[in-house]
Coordinates of C-alpha atoms and ligand atoms in Angstrom, one line a residue:
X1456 CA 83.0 127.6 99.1
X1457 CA 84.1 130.0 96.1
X1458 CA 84.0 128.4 93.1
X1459 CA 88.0 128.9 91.3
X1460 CA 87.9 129.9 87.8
X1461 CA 91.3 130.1 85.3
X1462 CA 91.0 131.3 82.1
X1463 CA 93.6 132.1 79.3
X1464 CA 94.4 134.0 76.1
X1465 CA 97.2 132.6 73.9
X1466 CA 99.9 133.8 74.6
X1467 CA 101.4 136.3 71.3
X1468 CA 104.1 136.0 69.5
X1469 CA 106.5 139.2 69.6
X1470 CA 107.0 139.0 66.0
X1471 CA 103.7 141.1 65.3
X1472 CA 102.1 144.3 66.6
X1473 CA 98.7 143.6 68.2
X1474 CA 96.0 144.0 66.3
X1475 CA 92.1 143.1 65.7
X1476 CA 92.6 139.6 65.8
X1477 CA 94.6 139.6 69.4
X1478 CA 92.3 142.0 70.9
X1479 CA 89.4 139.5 69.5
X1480 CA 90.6 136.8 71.4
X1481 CA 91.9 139.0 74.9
X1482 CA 88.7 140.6 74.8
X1483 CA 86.1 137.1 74.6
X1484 CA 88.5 136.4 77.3
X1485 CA 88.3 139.1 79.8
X1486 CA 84.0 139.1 79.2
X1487 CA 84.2 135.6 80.4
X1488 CA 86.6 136.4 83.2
X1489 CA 84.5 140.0 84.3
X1490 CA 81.4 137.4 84.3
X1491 CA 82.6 134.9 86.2
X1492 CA 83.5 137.5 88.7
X1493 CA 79.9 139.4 88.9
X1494 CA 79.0 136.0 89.6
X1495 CA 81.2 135.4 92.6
X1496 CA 84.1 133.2 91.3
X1497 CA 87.9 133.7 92.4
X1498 CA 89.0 133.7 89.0
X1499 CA 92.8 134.2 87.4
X1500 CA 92.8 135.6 83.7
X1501 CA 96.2 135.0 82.5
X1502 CA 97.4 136.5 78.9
X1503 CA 101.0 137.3 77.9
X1504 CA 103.9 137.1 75.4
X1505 CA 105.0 133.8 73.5
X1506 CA 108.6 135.0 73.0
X1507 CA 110.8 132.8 72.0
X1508 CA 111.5 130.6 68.8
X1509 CA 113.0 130.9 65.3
X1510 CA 110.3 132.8 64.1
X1511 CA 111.2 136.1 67.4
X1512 CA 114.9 135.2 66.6
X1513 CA 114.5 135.8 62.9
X1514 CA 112.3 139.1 63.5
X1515 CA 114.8 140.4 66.1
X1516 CA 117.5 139.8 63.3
X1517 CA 115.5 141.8 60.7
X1518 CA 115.1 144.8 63.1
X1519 CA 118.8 144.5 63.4
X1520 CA 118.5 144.2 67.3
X1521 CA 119.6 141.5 70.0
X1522 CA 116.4 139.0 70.7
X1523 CA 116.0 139.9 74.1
X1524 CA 116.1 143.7 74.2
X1525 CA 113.5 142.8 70.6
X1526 CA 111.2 140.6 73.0
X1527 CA 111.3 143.3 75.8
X1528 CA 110.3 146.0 73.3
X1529 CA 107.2 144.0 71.6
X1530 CA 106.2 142.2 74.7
X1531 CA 105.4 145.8 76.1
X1532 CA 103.0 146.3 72.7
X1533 CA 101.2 143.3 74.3
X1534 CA 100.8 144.7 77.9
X1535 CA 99.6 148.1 76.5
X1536 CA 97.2 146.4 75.0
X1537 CA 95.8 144.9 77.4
X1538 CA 95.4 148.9 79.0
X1539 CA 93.8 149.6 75.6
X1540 CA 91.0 147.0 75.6
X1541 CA 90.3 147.5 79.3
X1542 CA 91.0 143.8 79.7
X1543 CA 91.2 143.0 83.2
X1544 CA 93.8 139.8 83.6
X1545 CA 95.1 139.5 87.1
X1546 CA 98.7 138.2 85.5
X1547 CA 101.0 138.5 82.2
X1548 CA 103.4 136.1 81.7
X1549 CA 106.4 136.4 79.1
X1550 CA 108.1 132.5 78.4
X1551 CA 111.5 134.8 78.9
X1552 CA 110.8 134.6 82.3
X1553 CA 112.5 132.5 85.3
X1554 CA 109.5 131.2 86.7
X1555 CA 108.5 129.8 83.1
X1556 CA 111.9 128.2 82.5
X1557 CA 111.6 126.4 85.6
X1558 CA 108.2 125.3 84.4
X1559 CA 108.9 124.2 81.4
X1560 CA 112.1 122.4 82.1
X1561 CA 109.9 120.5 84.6
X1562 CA 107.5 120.0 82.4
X1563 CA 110.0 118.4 80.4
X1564 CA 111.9 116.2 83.3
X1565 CA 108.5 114.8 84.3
X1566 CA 107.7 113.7 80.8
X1567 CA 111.1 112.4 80.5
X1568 CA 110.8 110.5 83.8
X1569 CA 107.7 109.0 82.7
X1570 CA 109.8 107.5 79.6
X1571 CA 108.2 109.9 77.0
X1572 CA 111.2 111.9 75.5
X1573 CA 113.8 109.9 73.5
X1574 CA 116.4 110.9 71.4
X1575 CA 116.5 110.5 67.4
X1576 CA 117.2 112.5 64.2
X1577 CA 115.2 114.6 62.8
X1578 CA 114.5 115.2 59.0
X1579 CA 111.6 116.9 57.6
X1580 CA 109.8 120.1 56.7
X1581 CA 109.7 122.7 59.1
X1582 CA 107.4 126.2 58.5
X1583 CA 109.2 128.7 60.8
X1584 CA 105.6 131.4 60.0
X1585 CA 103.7 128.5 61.7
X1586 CA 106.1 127.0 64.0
X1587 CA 104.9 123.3 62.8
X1588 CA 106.5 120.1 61.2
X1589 CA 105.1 118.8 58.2
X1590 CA 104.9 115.3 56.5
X1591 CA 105.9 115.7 52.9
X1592 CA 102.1 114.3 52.3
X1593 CA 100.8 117.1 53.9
X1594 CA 102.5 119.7 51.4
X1595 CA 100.4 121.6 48.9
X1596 CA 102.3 122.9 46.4
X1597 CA 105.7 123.3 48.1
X1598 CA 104.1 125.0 50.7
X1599 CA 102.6 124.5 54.0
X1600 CA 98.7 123.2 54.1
X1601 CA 98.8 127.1 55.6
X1602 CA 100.7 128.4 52.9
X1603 CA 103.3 129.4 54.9
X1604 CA 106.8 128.5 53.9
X1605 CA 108.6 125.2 54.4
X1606 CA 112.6 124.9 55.2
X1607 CA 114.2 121.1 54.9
X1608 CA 116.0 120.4 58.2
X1609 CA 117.6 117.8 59.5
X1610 CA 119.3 117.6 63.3
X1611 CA 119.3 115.6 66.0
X1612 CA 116.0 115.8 68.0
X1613 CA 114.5 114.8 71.0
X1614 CA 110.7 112.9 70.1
X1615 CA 108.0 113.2 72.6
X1616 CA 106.2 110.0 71.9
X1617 CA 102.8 111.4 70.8
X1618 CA 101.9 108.1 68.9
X1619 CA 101.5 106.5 72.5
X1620 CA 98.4 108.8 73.1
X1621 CA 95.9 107.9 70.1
X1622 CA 93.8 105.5 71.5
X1623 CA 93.5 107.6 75.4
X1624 CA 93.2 111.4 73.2
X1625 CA 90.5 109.7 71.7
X1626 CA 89.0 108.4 74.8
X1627 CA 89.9 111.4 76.7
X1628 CA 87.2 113.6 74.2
X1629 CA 84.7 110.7 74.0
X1630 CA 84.5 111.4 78.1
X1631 CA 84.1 114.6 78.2
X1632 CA 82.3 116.0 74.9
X1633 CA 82.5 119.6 75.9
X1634 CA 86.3 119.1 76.1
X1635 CA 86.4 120.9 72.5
X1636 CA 83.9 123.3 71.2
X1637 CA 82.6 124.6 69.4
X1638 CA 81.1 121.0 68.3
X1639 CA 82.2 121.3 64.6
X1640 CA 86.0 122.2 65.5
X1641 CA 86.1 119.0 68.0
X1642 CA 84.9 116.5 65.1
X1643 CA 88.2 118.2 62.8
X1644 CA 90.1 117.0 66.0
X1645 CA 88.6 113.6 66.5
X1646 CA 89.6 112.8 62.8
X1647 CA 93.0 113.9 62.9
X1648 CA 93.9 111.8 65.5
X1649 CA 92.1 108.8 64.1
X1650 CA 94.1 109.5 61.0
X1651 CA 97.5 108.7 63.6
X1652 CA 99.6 110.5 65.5
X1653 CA 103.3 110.6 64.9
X1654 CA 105.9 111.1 67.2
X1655 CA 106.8 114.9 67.7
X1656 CA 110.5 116.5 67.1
X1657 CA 110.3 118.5 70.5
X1658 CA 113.6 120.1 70.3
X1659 CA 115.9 121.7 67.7
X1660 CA 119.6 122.2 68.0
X1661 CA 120.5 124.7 64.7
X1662 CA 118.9 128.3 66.7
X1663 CA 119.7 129.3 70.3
X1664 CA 116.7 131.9 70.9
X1665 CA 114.8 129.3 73.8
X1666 CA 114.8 127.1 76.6
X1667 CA 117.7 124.6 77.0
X1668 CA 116.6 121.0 77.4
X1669 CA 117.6 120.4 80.8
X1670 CA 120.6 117.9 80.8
X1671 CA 121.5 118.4 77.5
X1672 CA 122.0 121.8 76.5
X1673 CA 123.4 121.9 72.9
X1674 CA 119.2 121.5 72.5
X1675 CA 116.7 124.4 73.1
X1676 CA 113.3 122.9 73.3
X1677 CA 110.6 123.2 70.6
X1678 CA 108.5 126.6 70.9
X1679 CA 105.2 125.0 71.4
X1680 CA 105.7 123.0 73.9
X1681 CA 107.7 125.8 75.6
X1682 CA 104.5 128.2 75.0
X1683 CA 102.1 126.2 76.2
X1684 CA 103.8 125.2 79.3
X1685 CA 102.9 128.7 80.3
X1686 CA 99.5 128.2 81.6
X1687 CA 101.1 125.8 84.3
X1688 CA 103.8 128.5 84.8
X1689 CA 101.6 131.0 86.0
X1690 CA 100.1 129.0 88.5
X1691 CA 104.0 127.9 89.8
X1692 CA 104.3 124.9 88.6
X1693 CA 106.7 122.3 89.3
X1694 CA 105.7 123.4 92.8
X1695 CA 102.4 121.6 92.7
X1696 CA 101.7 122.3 96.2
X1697 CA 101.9 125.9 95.3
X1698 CA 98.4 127.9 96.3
X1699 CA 97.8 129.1 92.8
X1700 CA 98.3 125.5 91.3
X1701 CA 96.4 124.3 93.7
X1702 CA 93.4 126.5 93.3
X1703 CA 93.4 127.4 89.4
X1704 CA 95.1 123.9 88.3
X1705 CA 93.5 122.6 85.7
X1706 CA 92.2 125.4 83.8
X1707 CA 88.6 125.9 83.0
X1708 CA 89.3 127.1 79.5
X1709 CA 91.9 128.1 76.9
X1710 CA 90.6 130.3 74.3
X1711 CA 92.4 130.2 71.3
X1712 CA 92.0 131.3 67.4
X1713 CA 91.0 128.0 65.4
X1714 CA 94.4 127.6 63.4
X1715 CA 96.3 127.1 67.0
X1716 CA 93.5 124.6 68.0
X1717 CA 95.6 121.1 67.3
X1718 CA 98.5 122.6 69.4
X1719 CA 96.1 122.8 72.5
X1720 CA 93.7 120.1 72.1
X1721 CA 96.1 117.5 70.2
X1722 CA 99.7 118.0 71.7
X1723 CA 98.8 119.6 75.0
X1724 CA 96.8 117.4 76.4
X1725 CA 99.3 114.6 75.6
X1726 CA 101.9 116.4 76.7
X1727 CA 99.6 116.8 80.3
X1728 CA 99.1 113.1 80.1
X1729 CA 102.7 112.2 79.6
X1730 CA 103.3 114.1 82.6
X1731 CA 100.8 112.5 85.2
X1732 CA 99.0 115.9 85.2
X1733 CA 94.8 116.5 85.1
X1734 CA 93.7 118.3 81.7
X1735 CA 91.8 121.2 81.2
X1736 CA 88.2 121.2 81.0
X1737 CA 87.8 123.0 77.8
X1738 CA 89.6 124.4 75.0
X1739 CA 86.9 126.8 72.9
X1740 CA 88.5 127.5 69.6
X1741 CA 87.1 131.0 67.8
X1742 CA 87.0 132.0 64.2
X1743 CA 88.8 134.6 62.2
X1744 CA 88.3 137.9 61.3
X1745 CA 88.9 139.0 57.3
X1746 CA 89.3 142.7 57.0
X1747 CA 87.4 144.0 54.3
X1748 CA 86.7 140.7 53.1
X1749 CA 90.9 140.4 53.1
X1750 CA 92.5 137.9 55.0
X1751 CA 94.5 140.1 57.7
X1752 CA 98.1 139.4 57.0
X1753 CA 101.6 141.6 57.1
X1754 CA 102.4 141.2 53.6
X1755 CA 98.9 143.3 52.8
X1756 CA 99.5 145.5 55.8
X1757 CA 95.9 145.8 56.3
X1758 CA 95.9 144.5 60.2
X1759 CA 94.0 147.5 62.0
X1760 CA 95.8 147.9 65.2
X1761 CA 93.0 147.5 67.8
X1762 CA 94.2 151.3 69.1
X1763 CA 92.9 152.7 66.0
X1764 CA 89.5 151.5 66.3
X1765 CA 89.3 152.4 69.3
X1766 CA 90.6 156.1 69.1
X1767 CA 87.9 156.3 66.2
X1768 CA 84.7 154.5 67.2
X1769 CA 85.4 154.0 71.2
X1770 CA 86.8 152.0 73.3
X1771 CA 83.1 149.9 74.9
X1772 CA 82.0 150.6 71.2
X1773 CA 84.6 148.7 70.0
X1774 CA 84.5 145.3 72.4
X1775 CA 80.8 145.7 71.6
X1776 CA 81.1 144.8 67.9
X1777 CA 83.6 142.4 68.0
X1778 CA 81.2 140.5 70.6
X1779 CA 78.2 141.4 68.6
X1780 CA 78.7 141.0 64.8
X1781 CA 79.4 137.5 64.5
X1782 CA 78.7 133.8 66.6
X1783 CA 82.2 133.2 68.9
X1784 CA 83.7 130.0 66.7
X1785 CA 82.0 131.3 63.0
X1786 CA 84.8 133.3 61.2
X1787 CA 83.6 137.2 60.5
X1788 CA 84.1 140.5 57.9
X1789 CA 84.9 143.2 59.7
X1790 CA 84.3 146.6 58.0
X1791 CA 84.2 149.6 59.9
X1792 CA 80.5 150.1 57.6
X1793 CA 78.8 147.4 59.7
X1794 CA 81.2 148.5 62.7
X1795 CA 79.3 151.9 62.3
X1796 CA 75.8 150.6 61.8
X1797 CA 75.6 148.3 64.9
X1798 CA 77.2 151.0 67.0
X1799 CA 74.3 153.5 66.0
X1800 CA 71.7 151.1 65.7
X1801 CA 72.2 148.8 69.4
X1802 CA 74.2 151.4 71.6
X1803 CA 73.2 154.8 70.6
X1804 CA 69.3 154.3 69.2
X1805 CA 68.5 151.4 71.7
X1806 CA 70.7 151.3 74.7
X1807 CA 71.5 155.1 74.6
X1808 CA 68.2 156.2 74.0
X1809 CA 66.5 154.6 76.8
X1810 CA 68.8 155.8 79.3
X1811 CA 68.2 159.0 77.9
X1812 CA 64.8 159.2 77.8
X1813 CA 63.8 157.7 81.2
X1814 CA 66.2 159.8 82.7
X1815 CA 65.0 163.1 81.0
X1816 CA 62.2 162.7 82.2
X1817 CA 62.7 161.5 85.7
X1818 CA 64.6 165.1 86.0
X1819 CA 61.6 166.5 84.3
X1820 CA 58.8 164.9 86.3
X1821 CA 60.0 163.9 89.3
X1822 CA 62.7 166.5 90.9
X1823 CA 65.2 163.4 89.7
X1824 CA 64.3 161.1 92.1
X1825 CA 63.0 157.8 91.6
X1826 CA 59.4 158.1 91.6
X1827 CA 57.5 155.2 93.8
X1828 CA 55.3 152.5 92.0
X1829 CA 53.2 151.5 95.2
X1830 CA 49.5 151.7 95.0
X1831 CA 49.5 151.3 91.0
X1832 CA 48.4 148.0 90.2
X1833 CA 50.6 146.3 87.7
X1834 CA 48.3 145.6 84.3
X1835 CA 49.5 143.1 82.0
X1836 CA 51.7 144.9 80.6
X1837 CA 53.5 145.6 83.8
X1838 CA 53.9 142.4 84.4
X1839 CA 55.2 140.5 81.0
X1840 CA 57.6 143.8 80.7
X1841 CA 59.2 143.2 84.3
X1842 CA 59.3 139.3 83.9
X1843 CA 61.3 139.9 80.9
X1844 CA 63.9 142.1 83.0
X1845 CA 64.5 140.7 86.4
X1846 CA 66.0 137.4 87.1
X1847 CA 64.4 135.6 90.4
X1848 CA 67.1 133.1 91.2
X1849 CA 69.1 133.9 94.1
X1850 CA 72.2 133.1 92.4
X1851 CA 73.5 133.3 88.9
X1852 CA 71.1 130.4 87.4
X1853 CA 72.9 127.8 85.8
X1854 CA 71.6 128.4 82.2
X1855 CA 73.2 132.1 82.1
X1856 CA 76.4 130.5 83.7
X1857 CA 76.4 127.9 80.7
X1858 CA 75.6 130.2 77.8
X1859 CA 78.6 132.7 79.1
X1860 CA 81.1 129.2 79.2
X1861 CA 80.0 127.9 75.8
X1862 CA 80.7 131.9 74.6
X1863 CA 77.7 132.4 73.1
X1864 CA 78.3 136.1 73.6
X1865 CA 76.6 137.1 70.8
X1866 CA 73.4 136.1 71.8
X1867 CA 73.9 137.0 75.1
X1868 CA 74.0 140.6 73.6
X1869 CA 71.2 140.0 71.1
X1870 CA 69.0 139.3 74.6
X1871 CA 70.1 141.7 76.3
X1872 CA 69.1 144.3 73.3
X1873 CA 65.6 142.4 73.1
X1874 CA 65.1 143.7 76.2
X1875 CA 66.2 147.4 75.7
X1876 CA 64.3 147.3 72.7
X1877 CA 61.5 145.9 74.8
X1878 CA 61.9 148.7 77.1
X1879 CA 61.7 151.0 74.3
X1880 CA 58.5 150.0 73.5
X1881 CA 57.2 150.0 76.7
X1882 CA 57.7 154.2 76.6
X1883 CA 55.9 154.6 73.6
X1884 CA 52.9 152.1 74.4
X1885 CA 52.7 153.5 78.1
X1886 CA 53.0 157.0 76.9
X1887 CA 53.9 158.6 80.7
X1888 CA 53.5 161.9 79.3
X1889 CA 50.0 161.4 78.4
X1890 CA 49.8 159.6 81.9
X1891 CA 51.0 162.5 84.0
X1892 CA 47.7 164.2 82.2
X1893 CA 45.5 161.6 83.6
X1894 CA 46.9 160.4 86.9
X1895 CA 51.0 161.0 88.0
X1896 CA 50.7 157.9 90.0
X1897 CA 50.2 156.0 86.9
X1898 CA 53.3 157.9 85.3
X1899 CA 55.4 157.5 88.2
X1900 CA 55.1 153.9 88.3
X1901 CA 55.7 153.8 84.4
X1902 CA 59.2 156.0 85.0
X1903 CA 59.7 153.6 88.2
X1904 CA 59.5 150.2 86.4
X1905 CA 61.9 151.8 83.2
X1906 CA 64.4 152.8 85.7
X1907 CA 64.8 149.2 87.1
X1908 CA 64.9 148.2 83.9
X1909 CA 67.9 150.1 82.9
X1910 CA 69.3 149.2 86.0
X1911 CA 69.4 145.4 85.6
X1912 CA 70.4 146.0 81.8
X1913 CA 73.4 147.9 82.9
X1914 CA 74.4 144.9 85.6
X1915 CA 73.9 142.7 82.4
X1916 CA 76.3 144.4 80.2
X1917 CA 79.1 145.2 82.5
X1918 CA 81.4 142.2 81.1
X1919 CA 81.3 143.6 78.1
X1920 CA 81.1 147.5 78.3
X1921 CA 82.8 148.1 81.4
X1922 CA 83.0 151.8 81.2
X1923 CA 79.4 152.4 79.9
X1924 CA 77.6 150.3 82.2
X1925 CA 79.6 151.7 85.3
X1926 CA 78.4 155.2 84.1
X1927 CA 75.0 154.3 83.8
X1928 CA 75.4 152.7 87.2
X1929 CA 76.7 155.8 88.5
X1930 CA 73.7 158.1 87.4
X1931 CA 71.4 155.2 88.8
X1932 CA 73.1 156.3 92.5
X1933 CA 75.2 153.2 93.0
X1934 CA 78.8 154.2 94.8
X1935 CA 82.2 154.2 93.3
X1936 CA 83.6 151.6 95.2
X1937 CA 80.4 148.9 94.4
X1938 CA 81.1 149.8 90.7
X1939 CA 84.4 149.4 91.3
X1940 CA 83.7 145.8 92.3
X1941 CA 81.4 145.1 89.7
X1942 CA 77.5 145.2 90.8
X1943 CA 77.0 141.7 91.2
X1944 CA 74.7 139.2 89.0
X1945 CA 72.9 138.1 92.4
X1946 CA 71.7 142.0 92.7
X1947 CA 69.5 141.3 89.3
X1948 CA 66.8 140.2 91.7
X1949 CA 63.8 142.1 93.2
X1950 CA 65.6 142.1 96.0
X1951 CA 67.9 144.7 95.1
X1952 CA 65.3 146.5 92.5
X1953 CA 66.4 150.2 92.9
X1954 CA 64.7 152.4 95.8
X1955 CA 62.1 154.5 95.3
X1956 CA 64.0 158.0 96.4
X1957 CA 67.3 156.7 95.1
X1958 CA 68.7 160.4 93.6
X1959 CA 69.3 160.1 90.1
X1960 CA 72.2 161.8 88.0
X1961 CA 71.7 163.9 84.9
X1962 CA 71.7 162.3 82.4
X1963 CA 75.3 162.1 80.1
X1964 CA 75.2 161.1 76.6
X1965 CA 76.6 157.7 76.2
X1966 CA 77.2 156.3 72.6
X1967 CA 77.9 159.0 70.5
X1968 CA 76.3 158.6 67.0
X1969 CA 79.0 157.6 64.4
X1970 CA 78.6 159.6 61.5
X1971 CA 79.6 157.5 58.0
Ligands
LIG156 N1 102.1 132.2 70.1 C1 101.0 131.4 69.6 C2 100.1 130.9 70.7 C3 100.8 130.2 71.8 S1 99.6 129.7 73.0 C4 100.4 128.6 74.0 C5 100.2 132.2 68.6 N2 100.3 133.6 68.7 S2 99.7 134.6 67.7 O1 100.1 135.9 68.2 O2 100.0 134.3 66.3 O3 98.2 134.4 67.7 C6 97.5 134.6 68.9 C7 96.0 134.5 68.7 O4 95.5 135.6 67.9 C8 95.5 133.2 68.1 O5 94.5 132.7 68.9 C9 95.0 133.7 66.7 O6 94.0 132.9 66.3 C10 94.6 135.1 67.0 N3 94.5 135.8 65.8 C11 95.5 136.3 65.0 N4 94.9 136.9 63.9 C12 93.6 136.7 63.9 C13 92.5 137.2 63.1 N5 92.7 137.8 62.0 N6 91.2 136.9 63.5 C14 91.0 136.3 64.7 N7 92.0 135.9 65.5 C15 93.3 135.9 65.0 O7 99.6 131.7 67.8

C-alpha cells in the first residue's frame, strides 16, 4: 500500500511581501515533499495565506483599502511565489475561505463540547506584531520578550483551558521524542511547559477582521487558533470521514520558523487534544536568516524579495544555497558574497563541470552514444568509485528516508557533491584521453561508468534543483513525460544503470559562473 505523506508550510501573513525568509521555509518544504514523491509516497503539500487578525486589519487600514479586497491582493503575492520558487504544493489555502470557517468553527464546537472553552474577562498585554498575550512578567522593558510592541486590553474573552494539558503535553513529547526537532528546540519547549501553562484568551471582541465564534457572534476567534486550524481545513475537516482526512490526517510534519514554534508544538497540540483528535508526528522548527549580518525586518527595509535573487543568481541556484549554506534548525548570514561562491564553487566547478566534461567527450569519442563497459574488467578503482554512486536497495533505504525527514538537507547536498567531486577525480586519475591512446575499450568503459554517475547524481538532486536535474536527465536520453514524473529513487539501482547505446544530447551549459 502507498505510504500517505502531508506536509505543510506556515501559512503567511498578508501583512508582508514574501521574501527570503518565506521562500526559506516553502522551499525545505517542497524538497521534502518532491522526495517523498521520487520515493513513491501519495503526498499533499499544503502552503497558503494566514489572513485574518488585527495585525491584516491594521495593514489593510494603512493602505487605505477594505481588508478583504487587501487579503485578496497580498494573498496573490503568496501564490506567485510559490510559481517563483518552483514549489510544487498540490493545494493553497487562504483562512478567508468557506471551507476553513467551517473548520475552524468546528474545531471550536468540538473543543467547546468537550468542556474546554469557557467564558471570562480578559486583561493583559497583547503585541498585535506577534499576535501573542503576554504576562506582565514576561515584559522586557515595556516591550514584548520579541520586542515587538505591547497594547493593554481588556474584554470579555473566551479561555481555552490550556492549564488542563501540562502534565499530558509533557507526556505527549516524552512518548514520542522526535515529536519536536530539532533536539535543542524541543528541550526550550519541555521547559516552558514545566514552567505552567495558563489558560489562553482565544477570542477578542474590540476588531471584526476574523471568524465569529459560533453561537456567539459579538466574538471573532483569536488568530492562532484560527490559523492553525488550517492544516485540518485542507484535508475537510469537520467531515472526518472525508478521503483527504482520512488519508493525510494527522500530518507527518509542520515546518515552521523557530519564533512560531510554541504556537505549533505548545497550543496546537492542546488544542488537537481538547478536541479528541490524533496529533501530528512532527513539528521541525528552522532557524533564521540575517541579511548581511542584519536581522531582516520592515523598518530596515532590507528583506530581499525571493524574486530578486532569483532574477539575479537563478532560480535552482537560488534553492541550492538556501539548502546548502547552513544546517536546517541553525540560524544563517545570507550575503549574496557567499551566495556567489557556493554557486561557482558546488554547481558550476563541480556539478557543471562534470556534466560537461563527460559529455564533451562522449560527443567527441564516441559518435554521442553511450560507449559499452563490457569486457573491461573493473580495477579497484572502478569499483570503490561505483560503490560510492549507486544505491543497491530495491527501495528507497530507510536511512536516506530518515535523513530527508530529520531535514538534514544540507548534508544531503554536501554527499551528494562528495560524489561529484569524487567523480571529478576519477577523470583526472583515469585520464580517458591518455586511454583512448592505449586501448578505447579501456576509455570507453571510463566515459561509461562517469555517465552513470551523472545519471544517478542528477536522480539525487531532483528535490532540490528541479529544473537542472530534469535537463541533465534530458541530455542523458530519459523522456519528457518520466521527467515529468520525477525519475524515481528506486531507478538509483544497477538495475536501471543507463544503456550502453542510450543517444546522448549535446551538452548545454548549466550553472552559469556568477561573476562578483
Ligand atoms: N501566520 C503565521 C503562521 C501561522 S501558521 C498556522 C506567521 N506568518 S509569517 O508570514 O510571519 O511567517 C511565516 C514563516 O516565515 C515563519 O515560519 C517564519 O519563521 C518565516 N520567516 C520569516 N522571516 C524569516 C527569516 N528572516 N528567516 C527565516 N525564516 C523566517 O508567522
Amino acid at each position: 500500500m502507498t505510504q500517505n505523506f502531508y506536509i505543510t508550510t506556515p501559512i503567511y501573513y498578508v501583512n508582508d511581501r514574501p521574501h527570503i525568509g518565506h521562500a526559506y521555509t516553502s522551499v525545505a518544504c517542497d524538497v521534502l515533499a518532491r522526495f517523498m514523491r521520487l520515493s513513491g509516497r501519495n503526498v499533499k503539500f499544503l502552503t497558503g495565506t494566514d489572513e485574518h487578525g488585527q495585525k491584516v486589519e491594521k495593514s489593510a487600514a494603512q493602505a487605505g483599502t477594505a481588508p478583504k479586497a487587501f487579503v485578496d491582493e497580498v494573498s496573490q503575492h503568496f501564490r506567485d511565489l510559490t510559481k517563483t520558487m518552483n514549489i510544487s504544493n498540490d493545494d493553497f489555502i487562504r483562512t478567508t475561505e468557506p471551507r476553513h470557517i467551517k473548520s475552524a468553527q468546528g474545531l471550536w464546537q468540538r473543543m467547546q463540547e468537550n468542556g474546554f472553552i469557557i467564558l471570562g474577562s480578559y486583561a493583559g498585554w497583547y503585541a498585535v506584531r506577534d499576535e501573542a498575550f503576554y504576562g506582565e512578567a514576561e515584559l522586557v522593558d515595556g516591550k514584548a520578550p520579541t520586542g515587538a510592541d505591547v497594547e493593554w486590553v481588556e474584554e470579555p474573552s473566551y479561555f481555552f483551558k490550556l492549564s488542563a494539558f501540562g502534565d499530558k503535553l509533557l507526556a505527549f513529547y516524552e512518548a514520542h521524542p522526535d515529536f519536536i526537532m530539532p533536539a535543542s528546540r524541543r528541550n526550550e519547549v519541555i521547559s516552558f511547559v514545566k514552567g505552567g501553562l495558563k489558560d489562553l484568551s482565544i477570542s477578542r471582541t474590540t476588531f471584526k477582521w476574523g471568524i465569529p465564534v459560533p453561537g456567539d457572534e459579538k466574538h471573532i476567534m483569536y488568530v492562532w487558533l484560527d490559523a492553525l486550524a488550517n492544516y485540518l481545513s485542507a484535508v475537510g475537516y469537520p467531515d472526518t470521514d472525508a478521503a483527504g482526512y482520512k488519508k493525510f490526517w494527522p500530518a507527518n510534519i509542520h515546518m515552521v520558523g523557530k519564533d512560531i514554534l510554541r504556537f505549533h508544538a505548545v497550543y496546537w497540540p492542546a488544542f488537537l487534544m481538547a478536541a479528541d483528535l490524533p496529533l501530528p508526528e512532527r513539528v521541525f522548527a528552522h532557524g533564521w536568516w540575517t541579511i548581511e549580518g542584519e536581522k531582516v525586518s520592515k523598518s530596515l527595509g532590507n528583506a530581499i524579495p525571493a524574486g530578486e535573487l532569483v532574477e539575479k543568481f537563478g532560480l535552482d541556484q537560488t534553492r541550492y544555497f538556501l539548502m546548502r549554506e547552513v544546517p536546517f534548525g541553525n540560524d544563517g548570514n545570507f550575503s549574496r558574497e557567499r551566495m556567489g561562491i557556493v554557486i561557482n564553487s558546488e554547481l558550476a566547478n563541480n556539478v557543471g563541470n562534470l556534466v560537461q566534461r563527460t559529455l564533451s567527450m562522449i560527443h567527441k569519442n564516441c559518435g554521442g552514444i553511450v560507449p559499452d563497459s563490457q569486457g573491461v574488467a573493473k580495477d579497484e578503482l572502478d569499483l570503490a568509485f561505483l560503490q560510492k554512486v549507486q544505491v543497491t536497495d530495491k527501495a528507497t533505504p530507510e536511512h536516506i528516508v530518515t535523513r530527508y525527514t530529520d531535514c538534514k538537507f544540507n548534508e544531503i547536498l554536501a554527499d551528494i557533491m562528495a560524489i561529484a567531486s569524487e567523480a571529478n577525480m576519477y577523470i583526472d586519475t583515469k585520464a580517458p584521453w591518455k586511454q583512448k591512446k592505449i586501448d578505447e575499450k579501456l576509455m570507453q568503459a571510463t566515459l561509461y561508468h562517469l555517465v552513470e554517475a551523472i545519471r544517478c547524481i542528477a536522480i539525487m538532486l531532483q528535490p532540490f534543483i528541479p529544473d537542472s536535474s530534469s535537463k541533465i536527465l534530458t541530455m542523458l536520453g530519459y523522456g519528457e513525460s518520466q521527467i515529468k514524473a520525477g525519475v524515481s529513487f528506486n531507478e538509483l539501482t544497477p538495475e536501471f544503470a543507463i544503456k550502453p547505446g542510450t543517444v546522448i544530447s549535446e551538452p548545454q551549459p548549466l550553472f552559469p559562473r556568477i561573476e562578483s
